[in-house]
Every structure is written in structure tokens, then in C-alpha cells.
Coordinates of C-alpha atoms and ligand atoms in Angstrom, one line a residue:
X7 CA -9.8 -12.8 7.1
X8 CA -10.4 -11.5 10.6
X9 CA -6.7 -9.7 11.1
X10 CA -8.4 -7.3 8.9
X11 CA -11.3 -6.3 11.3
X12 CA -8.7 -6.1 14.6
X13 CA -10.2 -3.1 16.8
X14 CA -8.2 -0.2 17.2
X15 CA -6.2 -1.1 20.5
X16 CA -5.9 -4.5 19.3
X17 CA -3.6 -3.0 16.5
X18 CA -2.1 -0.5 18.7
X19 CA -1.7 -3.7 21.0
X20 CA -0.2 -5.9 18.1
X21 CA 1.8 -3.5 16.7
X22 CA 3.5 -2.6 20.0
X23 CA 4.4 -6.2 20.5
X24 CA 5.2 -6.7 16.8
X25 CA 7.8 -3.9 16.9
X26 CA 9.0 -4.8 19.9
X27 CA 10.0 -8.6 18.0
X28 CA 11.5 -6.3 15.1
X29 CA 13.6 -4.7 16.9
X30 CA 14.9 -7.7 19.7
X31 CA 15.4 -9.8 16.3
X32 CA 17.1 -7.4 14.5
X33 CA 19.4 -6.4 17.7
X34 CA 20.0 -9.3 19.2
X35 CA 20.8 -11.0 15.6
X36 CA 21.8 -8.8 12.7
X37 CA 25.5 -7.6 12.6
X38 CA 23.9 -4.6 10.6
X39 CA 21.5 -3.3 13.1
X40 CA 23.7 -4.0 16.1
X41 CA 25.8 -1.6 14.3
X42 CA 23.2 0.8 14.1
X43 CA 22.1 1.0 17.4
X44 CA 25.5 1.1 18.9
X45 CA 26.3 3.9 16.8
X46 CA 23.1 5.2 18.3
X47 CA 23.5 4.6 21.7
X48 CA 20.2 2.7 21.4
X49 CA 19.3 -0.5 23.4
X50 CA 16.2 -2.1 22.8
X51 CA 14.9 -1.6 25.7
X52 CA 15.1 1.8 25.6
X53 CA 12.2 1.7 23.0
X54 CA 9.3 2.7 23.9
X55 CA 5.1 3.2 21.7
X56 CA 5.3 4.8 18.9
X57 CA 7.7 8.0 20.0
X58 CA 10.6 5.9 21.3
X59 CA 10.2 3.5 17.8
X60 CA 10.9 7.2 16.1
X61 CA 14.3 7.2 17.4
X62 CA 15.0 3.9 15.6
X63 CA 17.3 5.3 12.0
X64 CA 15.6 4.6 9.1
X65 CA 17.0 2.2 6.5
X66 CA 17.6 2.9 3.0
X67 CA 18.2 1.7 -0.5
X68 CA 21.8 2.4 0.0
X69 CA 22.4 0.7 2.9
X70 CA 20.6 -2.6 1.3
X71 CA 23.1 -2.2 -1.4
X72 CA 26.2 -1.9 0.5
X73 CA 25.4 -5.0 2.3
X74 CA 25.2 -6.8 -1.5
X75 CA 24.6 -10.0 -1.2
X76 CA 24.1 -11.0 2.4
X77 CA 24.9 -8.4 4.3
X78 CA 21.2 -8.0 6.2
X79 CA 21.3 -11.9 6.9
X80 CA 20.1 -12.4 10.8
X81 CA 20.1 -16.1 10.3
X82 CA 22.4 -18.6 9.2
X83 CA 22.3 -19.2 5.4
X84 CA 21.5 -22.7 5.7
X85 CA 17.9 -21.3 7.4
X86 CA 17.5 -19.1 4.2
X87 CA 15.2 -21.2 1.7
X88 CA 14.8 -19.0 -1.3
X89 CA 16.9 -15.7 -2.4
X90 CA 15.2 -13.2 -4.4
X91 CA 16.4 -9.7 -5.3
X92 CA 15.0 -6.5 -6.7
X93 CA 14.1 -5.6 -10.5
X94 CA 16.6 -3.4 -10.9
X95 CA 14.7 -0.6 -12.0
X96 CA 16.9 2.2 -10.3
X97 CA 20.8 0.6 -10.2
X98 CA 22.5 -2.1 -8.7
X99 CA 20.2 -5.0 -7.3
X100 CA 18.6 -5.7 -4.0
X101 CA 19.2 -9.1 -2.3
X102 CA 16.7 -10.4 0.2
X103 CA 16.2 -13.9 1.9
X104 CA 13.4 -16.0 3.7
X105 CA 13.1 -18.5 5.8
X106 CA 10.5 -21.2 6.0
X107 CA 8.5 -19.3 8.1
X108 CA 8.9 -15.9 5.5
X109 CA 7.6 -18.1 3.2
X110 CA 4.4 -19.0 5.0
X111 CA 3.7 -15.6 6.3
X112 CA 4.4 -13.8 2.6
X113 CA 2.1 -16.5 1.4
X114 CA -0.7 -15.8 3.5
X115 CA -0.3 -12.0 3.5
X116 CA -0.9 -12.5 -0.7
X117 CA -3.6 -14.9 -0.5
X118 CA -5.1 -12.2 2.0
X119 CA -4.9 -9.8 -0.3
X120 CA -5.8 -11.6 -3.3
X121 CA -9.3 -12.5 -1.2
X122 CA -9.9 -9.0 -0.8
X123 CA -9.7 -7.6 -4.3
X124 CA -12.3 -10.9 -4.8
X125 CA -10.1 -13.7 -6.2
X126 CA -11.6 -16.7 -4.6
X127 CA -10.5 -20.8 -4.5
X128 CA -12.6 -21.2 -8.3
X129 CA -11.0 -18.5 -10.0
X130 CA -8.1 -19.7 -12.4
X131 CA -5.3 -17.0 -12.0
X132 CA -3.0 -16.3 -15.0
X133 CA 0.5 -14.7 -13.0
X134 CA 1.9 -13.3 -15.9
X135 CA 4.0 -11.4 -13.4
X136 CA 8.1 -12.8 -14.3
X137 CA 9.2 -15.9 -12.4
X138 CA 12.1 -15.3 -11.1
X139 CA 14.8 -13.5 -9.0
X140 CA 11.6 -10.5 -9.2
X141 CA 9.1 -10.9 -6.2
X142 CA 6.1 -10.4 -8.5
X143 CA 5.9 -13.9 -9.8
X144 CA 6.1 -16.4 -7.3
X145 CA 4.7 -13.9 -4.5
X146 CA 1.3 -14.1 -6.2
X147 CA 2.0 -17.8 -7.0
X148 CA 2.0 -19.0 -3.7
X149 CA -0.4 -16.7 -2.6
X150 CA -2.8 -17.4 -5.1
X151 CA -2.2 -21.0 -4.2
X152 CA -2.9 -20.7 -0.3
X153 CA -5.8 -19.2 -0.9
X154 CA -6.9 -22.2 -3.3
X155 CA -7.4 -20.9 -6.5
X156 CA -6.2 -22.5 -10.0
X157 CA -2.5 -20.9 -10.5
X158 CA -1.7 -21.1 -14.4
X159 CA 2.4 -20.0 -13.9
X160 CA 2.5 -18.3 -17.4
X161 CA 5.7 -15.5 -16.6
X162 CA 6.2 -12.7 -19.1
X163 CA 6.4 -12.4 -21.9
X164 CA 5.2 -14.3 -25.2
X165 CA 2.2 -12.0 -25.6
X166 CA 0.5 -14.3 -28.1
X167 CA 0.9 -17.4 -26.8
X168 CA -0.1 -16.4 -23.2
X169 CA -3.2 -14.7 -25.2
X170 CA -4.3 -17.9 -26.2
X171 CA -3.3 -20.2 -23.4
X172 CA -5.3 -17.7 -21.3
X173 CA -8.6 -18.4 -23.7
X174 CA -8.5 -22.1 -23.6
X175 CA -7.8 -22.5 -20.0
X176 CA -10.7 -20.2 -19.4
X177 CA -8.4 -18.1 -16.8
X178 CA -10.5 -15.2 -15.1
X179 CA -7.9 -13.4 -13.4
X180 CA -5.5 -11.7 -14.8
X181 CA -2.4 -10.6 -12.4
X182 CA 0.2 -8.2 -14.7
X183 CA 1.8 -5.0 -14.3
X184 CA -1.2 -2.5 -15.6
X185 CA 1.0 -1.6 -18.8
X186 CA 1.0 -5.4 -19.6
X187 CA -2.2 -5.8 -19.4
X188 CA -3.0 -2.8 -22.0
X189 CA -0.2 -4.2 -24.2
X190 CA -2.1 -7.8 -24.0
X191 CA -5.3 -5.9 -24.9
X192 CA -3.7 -4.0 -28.0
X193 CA -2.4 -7.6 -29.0
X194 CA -5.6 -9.5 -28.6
X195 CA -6.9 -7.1 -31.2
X196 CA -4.1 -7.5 -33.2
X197 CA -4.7 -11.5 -33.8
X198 CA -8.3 -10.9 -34.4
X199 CA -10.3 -11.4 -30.7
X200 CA -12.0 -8.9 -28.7
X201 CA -10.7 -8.8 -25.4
X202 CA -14.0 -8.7 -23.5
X203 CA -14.8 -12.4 -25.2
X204 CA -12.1 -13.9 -23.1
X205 CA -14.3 -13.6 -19.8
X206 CA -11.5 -12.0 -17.5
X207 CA -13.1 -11.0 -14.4
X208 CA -10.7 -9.6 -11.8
X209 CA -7.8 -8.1 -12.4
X210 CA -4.6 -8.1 -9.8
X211 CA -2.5 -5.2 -11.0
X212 CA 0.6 -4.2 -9.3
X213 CA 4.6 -3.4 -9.7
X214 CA 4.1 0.1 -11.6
X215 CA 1.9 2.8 -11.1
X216 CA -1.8 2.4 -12.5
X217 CA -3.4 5.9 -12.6
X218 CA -7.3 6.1 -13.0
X219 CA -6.7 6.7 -16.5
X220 CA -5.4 3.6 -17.4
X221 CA -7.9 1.5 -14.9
X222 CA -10.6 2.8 -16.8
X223 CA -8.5 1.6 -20.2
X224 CA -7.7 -1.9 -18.9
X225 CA -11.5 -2.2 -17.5
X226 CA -13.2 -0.8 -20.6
X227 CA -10.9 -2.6 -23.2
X228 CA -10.9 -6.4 -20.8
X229 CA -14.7 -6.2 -19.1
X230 CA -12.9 -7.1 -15.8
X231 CA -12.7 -5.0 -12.5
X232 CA -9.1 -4.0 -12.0
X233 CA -7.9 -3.6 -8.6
X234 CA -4.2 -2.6 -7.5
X235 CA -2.0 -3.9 -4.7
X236 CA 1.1 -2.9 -3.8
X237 CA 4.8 -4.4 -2.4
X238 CA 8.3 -3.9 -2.6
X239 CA 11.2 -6.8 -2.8
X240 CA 13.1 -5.1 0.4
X241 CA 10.1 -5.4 2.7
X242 CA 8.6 -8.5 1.4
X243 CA 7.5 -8.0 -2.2
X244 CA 4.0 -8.2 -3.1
X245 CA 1.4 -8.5 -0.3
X246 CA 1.6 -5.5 1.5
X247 CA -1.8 -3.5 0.7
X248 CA -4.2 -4.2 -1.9
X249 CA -8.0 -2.9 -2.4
X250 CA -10.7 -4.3 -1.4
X251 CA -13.7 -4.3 -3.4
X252 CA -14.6 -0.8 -3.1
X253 CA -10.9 0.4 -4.6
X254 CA -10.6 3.1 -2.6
X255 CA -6.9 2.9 -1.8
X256 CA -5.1 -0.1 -0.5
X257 CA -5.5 -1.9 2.4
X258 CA -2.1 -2.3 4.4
X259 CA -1.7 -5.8 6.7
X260 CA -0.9 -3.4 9.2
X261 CA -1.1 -6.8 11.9
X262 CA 2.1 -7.2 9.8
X263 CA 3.3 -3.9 8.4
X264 CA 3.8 -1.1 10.5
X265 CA 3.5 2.0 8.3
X266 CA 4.7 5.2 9.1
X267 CA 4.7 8.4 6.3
X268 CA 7.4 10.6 6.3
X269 CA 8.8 14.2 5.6
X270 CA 11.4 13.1 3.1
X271 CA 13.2 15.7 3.5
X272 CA 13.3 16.2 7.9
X273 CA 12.4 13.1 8.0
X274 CA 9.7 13.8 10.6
X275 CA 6.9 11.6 11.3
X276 CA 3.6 13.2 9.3
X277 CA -0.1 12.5 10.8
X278 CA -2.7 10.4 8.6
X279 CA -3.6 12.1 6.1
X280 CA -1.1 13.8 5.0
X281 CA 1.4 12.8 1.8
X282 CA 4.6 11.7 2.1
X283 CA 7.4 9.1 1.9
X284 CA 6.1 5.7 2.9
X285 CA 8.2 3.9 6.0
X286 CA 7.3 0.1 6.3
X287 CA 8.9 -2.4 8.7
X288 CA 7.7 -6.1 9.0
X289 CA 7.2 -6.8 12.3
X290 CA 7.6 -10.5 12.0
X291 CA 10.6 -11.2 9.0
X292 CA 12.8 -13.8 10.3
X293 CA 15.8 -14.3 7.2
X294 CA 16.4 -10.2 6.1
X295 CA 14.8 -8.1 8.6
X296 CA 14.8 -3.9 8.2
X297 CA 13.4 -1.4 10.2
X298 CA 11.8 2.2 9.2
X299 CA 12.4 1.2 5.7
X300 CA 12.5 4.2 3.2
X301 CA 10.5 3.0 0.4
X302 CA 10.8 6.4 -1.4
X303 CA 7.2 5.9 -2.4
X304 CA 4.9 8.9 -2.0
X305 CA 1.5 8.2 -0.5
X306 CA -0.4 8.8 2.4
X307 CA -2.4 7.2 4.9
X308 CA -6.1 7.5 4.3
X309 CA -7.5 8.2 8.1
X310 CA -11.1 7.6 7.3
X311 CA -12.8 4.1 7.8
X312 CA -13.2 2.0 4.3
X313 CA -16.7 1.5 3.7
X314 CA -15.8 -2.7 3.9
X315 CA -15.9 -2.6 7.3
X316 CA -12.2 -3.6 7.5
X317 CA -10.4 -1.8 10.1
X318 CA -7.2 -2.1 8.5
X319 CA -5.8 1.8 7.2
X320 CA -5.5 2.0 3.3
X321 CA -3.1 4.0 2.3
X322 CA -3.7 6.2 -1.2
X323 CA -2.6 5.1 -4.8
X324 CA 1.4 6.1 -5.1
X325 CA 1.7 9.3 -6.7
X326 CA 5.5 8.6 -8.0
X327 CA 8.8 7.4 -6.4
X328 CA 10.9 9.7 -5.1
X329 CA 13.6 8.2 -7.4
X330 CA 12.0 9.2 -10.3
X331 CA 10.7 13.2 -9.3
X332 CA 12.5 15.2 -12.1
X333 CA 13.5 18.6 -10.7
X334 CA 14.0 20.6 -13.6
X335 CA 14.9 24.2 -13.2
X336 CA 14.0 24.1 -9.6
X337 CA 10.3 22.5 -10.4
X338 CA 9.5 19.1 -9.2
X339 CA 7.9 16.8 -11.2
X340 CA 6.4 13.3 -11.0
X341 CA 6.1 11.4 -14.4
X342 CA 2.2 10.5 -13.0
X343 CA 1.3 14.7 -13.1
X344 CA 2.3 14.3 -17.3
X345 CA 0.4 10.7 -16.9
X346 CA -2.5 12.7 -15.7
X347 CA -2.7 15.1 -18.6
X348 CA -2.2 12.9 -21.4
X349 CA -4.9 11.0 -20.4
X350 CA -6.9 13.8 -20.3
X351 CA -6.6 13.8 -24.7
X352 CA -8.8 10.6 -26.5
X353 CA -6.2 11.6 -29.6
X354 CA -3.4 9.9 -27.3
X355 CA -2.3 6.8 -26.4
X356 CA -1.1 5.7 -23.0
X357 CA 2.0 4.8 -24.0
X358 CA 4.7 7.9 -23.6
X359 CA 8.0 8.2 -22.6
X360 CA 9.9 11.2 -20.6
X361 CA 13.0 11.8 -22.6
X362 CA 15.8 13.8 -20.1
X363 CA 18.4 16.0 -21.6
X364 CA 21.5 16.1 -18.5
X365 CA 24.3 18.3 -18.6
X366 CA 26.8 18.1 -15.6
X367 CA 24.1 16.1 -13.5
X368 CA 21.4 18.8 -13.9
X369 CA 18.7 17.9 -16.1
X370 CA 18.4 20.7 -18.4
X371 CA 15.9 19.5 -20.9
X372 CA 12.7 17.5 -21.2
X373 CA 11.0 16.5 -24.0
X374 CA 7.9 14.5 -23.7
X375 CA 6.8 11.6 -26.3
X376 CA 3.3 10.5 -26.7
X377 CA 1.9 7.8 -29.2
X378 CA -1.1 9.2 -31.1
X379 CA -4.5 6.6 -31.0
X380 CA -4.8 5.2 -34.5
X381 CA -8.2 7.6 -34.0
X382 CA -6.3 11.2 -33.1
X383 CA -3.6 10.3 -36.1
X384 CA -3.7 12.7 -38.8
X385 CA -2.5 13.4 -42.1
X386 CA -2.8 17.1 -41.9
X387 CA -0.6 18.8 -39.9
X388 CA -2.7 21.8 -39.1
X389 CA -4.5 19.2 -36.9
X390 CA -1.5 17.7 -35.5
X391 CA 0.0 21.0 -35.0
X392 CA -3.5 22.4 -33.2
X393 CA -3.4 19.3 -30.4
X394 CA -0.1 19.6 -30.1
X395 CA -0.2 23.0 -28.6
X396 CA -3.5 22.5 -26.5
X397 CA -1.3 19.6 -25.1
X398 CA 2.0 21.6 -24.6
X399 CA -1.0 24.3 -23.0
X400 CA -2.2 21.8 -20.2
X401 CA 1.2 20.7 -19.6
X402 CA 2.4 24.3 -19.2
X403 CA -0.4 25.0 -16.8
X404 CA 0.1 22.2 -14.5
X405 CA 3.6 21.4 -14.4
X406 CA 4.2 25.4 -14.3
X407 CA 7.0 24.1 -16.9
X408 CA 6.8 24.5 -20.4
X409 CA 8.6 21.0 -21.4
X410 CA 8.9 19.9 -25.5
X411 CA 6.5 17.5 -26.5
X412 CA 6.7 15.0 -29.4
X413 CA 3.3 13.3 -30.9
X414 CA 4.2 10.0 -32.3
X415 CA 3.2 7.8 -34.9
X416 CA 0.8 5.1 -33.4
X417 CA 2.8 1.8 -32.2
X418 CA 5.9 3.4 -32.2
X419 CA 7.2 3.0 -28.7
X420 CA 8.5 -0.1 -27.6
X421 CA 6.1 -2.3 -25.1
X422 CA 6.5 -3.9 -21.9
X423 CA 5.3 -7.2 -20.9
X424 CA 6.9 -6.0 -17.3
X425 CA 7.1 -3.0 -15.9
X426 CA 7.1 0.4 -18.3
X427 CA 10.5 2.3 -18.7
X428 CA 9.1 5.5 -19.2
X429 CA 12.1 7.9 -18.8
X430 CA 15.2 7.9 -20.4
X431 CA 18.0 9.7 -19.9
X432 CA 20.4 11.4 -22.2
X433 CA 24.1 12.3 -20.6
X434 CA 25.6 15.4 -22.4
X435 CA 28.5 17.1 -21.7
Ligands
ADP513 P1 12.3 -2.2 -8.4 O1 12.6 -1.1 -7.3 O2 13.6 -2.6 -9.0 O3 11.3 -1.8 -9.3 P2 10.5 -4.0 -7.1 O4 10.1 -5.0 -8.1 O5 10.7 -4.4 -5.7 O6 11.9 -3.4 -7.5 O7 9.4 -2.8 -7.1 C1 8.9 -2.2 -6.0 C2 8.4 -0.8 -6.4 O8 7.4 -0.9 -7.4 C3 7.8 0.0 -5.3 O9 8.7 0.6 -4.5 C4 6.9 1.0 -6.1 O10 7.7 2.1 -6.5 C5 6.5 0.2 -7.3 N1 5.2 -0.3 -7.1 C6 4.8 -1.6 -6.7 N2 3.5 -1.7 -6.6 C7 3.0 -0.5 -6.9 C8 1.6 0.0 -7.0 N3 0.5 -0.7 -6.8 N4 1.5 1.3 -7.4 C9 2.6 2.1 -7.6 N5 3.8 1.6 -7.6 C10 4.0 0.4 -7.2
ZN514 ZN1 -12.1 -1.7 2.2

């Protein structure tokens, strides 16, 4: 779609006017950001490019949960058509609202990005995202809709049954979180079908992390060209960025997102190209507006044009949320870094879990369990006991950490048909 191909001062242009409608909206119309720039001394008007929008506070997780339910309403309720709120994954739940016109935009921003990853009006799309108070589901839903292709509203969940709905309704798009669609693969095999017969051809993966490793898995095992896009409930849900054909990062709306990355810990604006916290505010949300959100997402803007032709700046695959960085005696570490490494072994699977050991709030051990392939399983233990340590080896040498490391049976971890849980914490006092 042509907002994708804007010129540069177009966008600056856009933008500059967008931002300006943020911030008149959210002043003149939420009690919560009337209280923010108060506190600040801030008028509006006193806002000025892309320096005077730096002066704006950022908002974060914790300020969307003190305002539990409706706290960052700047409409009536009666103008709010649907409610939706946050997974969960990291404490109490996010609420967020939309109007009629949310609605439409959100719509269009996911049928934009479902075009570019190639979905087009005679695909049939399986969302096997949840239905629900979760974004994931009905974002792609109506998306996939606008844009005109078949929708087949499975939700999560029944594996088997969505396996063969998904062969007789000859659905060729497949939209899941990554670990799902590994999970479906494993269980396609299970009843007997090879995964590449069903004829997926594009898959729409988002909600989790995907590294390459696991493309490569999902593409190999399912025939189908994955691609990743990328939301979050507080901004919008899904529809944000997604990849275009040549997956090279993700595309961001950016006629609709402003995106900013951050030092998250000054909290000082970083150029493109260099990796931080991601900032996004919608310039246009009506029902729950928020400025300079903090996703705590780690990324960062790609400053070289995509090879598309779309003028719109991708920003890089998320390398782990800030919520989930371990620090461990004073090293940081993302669960994507032991991600990386595991996938680096054919003798193990993809499915691991990061097991936490905290002792007055300090994390003082980690342990880290990994399902052997049915292939790398092994009845002698010399063998086991050999990968094991070439495994602990790599993990040493890039985490500069020596954590413990489990090898499991194969199929011993639970699965997802959502999002993965891979850490787990275990309080001792
Ligand atoms: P929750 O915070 O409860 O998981 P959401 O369902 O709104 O709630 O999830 C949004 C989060 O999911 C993002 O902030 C990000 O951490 C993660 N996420 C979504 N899409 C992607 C993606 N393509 N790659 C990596 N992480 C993603
Ligand atoms: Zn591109």
C-alpha cells in the first residue's frame, strides 16, 4: 500500500503532524496525561520536531497498571466498542480500549502487514492465534479480513483437530506463535502426516520471539516461508511491523507509529542503528492513547533502505524483553543468547526451559533444561555425558557464565499452543 513508499519529508511531515494529534488528544482529553504534563510544566504547544517531543515522559507498564481498568480512557465508555487486555505474561493485566475508528485503523494496519509478508485475498488463513481478551486473535482476524482473504477463526488449542480442519479446508496460511507452529509440526507427525503434504505456504508468526533457528525448523519441517511481525496489546496489538518478502527485519507503519529506541537505562534517545529499548506511540489512537510508550523490547532501527523499495524503517528481530534479562552475578543475560546456542547442537530440541534459583530477590542459580531430538538420545551415558559438556562449553563461552544444564528425555517438556513459558522461577529463602 502506498503509506509504505511515503518519501522521507513526507514522513518527517506526517509524523510531525501525527505527534502533534497525539499529544492535543492526549492533553486536551486524558485525565492521565493532563496530569503528566502539568506535573511537567508542559503545554502542548510548547512541543516542538522531534527534540521538543523528547521532553514528553515516557509511559510505562506500571503506569498502565495503576490505571487498571480504565484509567487511560480519553473518551467516554459508551465510544469504546471492544475491551481487550494483555496476556499476562509478566503480572497483573493490561486493559486497553478502541473506538470505531481504532477498529478500522488496527484493521488496516494488519491487513497492511499481512499483504507484505505475501498473504493475498485467495489465501485461506488459519488464526490459530487465541480469541479473546489477547490482541493476537482477532487483530489478525480482521485484518486478514480487510485485506480479503478466507479467515478460518480456529483459536488455540486442540492441536489435532485444528491439524485436520486445517487439511480439509486446504488453509495455506498459517498465523501462530512460532513455538505453536513447531508443536503442530511435531503433532502432525505424531497422527501419521507429513507436514509438508498439507500445502502451507506463508506463515504469519508473531507474539514470542522466533530466532533464525527455529524459522529454519518451522520452514524445513512445514515447506512454507515464515515471516515475523510484531505488536504489543498497550500500543495496539498486532500490526505494528512485519517483514516484507525479503525478511530482513520488520517493517514499522511508521505513517502510524512513531518509533523512537532508547538507552534503557538514561533514557536518552539512541540514533538508527543502534540497540536499545523500543519507544512507540500511535499517533492517531482515539479510545486509550499513550505517548513514548516503554515497550521494554530490545531492538533497533535498521537505517539502511530494504531492498523492497518500501521506505518505511524496519526495525531488527527483538533480541529479548527487558523483563525477562537475567542478571545473575552481575552478568546480563537474554534467554535468546541460550536460544542461540542450543540451536547450534542437531542432538537438541528446541524446546528448553530456564529454571531460576532466587534467594532474597537475587537470582543465585540457573540451571538450563533442554529436550534431546529422538536422534541425539542416547542410551550410553559416555555420550550423553560428552554433549553435555561441549554444551555447558559454548554456554560458558558466550554467556561468560557457567550455568547448570540438564539434557532431557525427548517430549518431556510441556508444549504451548500460545506463547512458550520458558523460565521458571524457584523462590528460596
Ligand atoms: P504480554 O506482555 O502479556 O505477553 P502481549 O500479548 O501484548 O502481552 O505481548 C506483547 C509482547 O510480545 C511484546 O512486547 C514482545 O515482547 C512480544 N512479541 C510480540 N511480537 C514479537 C515478535 N515478532 N518478536 C519478538 N517478540 C514479540
Ligand atoms: Zn522490505
Amino acid at each position: 500500500m502506498q503509506n509504505d513508499f511515503f518519501s522521507a519529508e513526507e514522513f518527517t511531515d506526517r509524523q510531525g503532524n501525527g505527534l502533534q494529534t497525539a499529544i492535543r488528544h492526549a492533553y486536551e482529553n486524558s485525565p492521565f496525561y493532563r496530569r503528566v504534563f502539568d506535573r511537567e510544566n508542559l503545554k502542548p504547544g510548547d512541543i516542538k520536531g522531534p527534540a521538543g517531543f523528547a521532553k514528553v515522559p515516557f509511559t510505562t507498564k506500571n503506569d498502565l497498571r495503576e490505571a487498571y481498568p480504565y484509567g487511560m480512557a480519553a473518551v467516554p465508555l459508551d465510544k469504546i466498542l471492544r475491551i481487550h487486555a494483555s496476556s499476562g505474561t509478566t503480572g497483573k493485566p493490561i486493559v486497553v480500549g478502541y473506538t470505531r475508528a481504532d477498529l478500522d485503523c488496527w484493521a488496516s494496519c494488519v491487513a497492511r502487514i499481512c499483504e507484505m509478508a505475501g498473504v493475498t485475498e485467495k489465501d485461506i488463513a488459519q488464526v490459530s492465534f487465541g480469541y479473546g481478551l489477547f490482541t493476537g486473535g482477532f487483530g489478525l482476524h480482521y485484518g486478514l479480513e480487510k485485506l480479503g482473504a478466507t479467515v478460518v477463526p480456529f483459536s488455540s488449542g486442540n492441536t489435532e483437530r485444528q491439524l485436520a480442519l486445517m487439511k480439509d479446508f486446504g488453509t495455506n496460511v498459517l498465523v501462530s506463535t512460532p513455538s505453536f507452529a513447531i508443536y503442530m509440526a511435531e503433532m502432525a507427525r505424531e497422527l501419521g502426516y507429513e507436514p509438508r503434504s498439507f500445502g502451507l505456504k506463508i506463515g504469519l508468526f508473531g507474539g514470542e520471539p522466533c530466532s533464525g533457528a527455529m524459522r529454519e525448523d518451522i520452514e524445513k519441517q512445514w515447506g512454507l516461508r515464515a515471516t515475523v511481525n510484531y505488536g504489543l496489546t498497550e500500543v495496539v496489538g498486532p500490526g505494528i511491523s512485519g517483514e516484507c518478502s525479503h525478511t530482513a527485519g520488520m517493517h514499522i507503519l511508521e505513517d502510524i507509529y512513531y518509533p523512537e529506541i532508547i538507552d534503557p537505562v538514561t533514557g536518552k534517545v539512541l540514533p538508527d542503528g543502534m540497540a536499545g529499548e523500543l519507544v512507540l506511540t500511535p499517533m492517531f489512537k482515539e479510545g486509550f492513547p499513550v505517548l513514548r510508550y516503554r515497550t521494554g523490547d530490545i531492538t533497533r532501527l535498521i537505517p539502511e533502505p530494504c531492498s523492497c523499495g518500501r521506505t518505511t524503517r524496519r526495525m531488527d528481530y527483538i533480541t529479548g524483553r527487558s523483563d525477562d534479562m537475567v542478571i545473575i552475578k552481575g552478568v546480563n543475560i537474554f534467554p535468546s543468547q541460550i536460544e542461540e546456542v542450543l540451536a547450534g547442537f542437531r542432538e537438541v530440541s528446541p524446546h528448553y526451559r530456564l529454571v531460576l534459583k532466587k534467594e532474597k530477590g537475587f537470582i543465585r542459580d540457573l540451571e538450563v533444561q533442554v529436550e534431546l531430538t529422538p536422534e541425539g538420545f542416547s542410551d550410553s551415558y559416555r555420550e550423553l555425558e560428552a554433549l553435555e559438556g561441549r554444551i555447558r562449553q559454548r554456554l560458558r563461552s558466550t554467556l561468560s557464565l557457567g550455568p547448570r544444564l540438564k539434557l532431557l528425555e525427548p517430549r518431556s517438556l510441556e508444549r504451548t499452543t500460545g506463547k512458550a513459558k520458558r523460565i521458571e522461577i524457584r523462590e528460596e529463602d
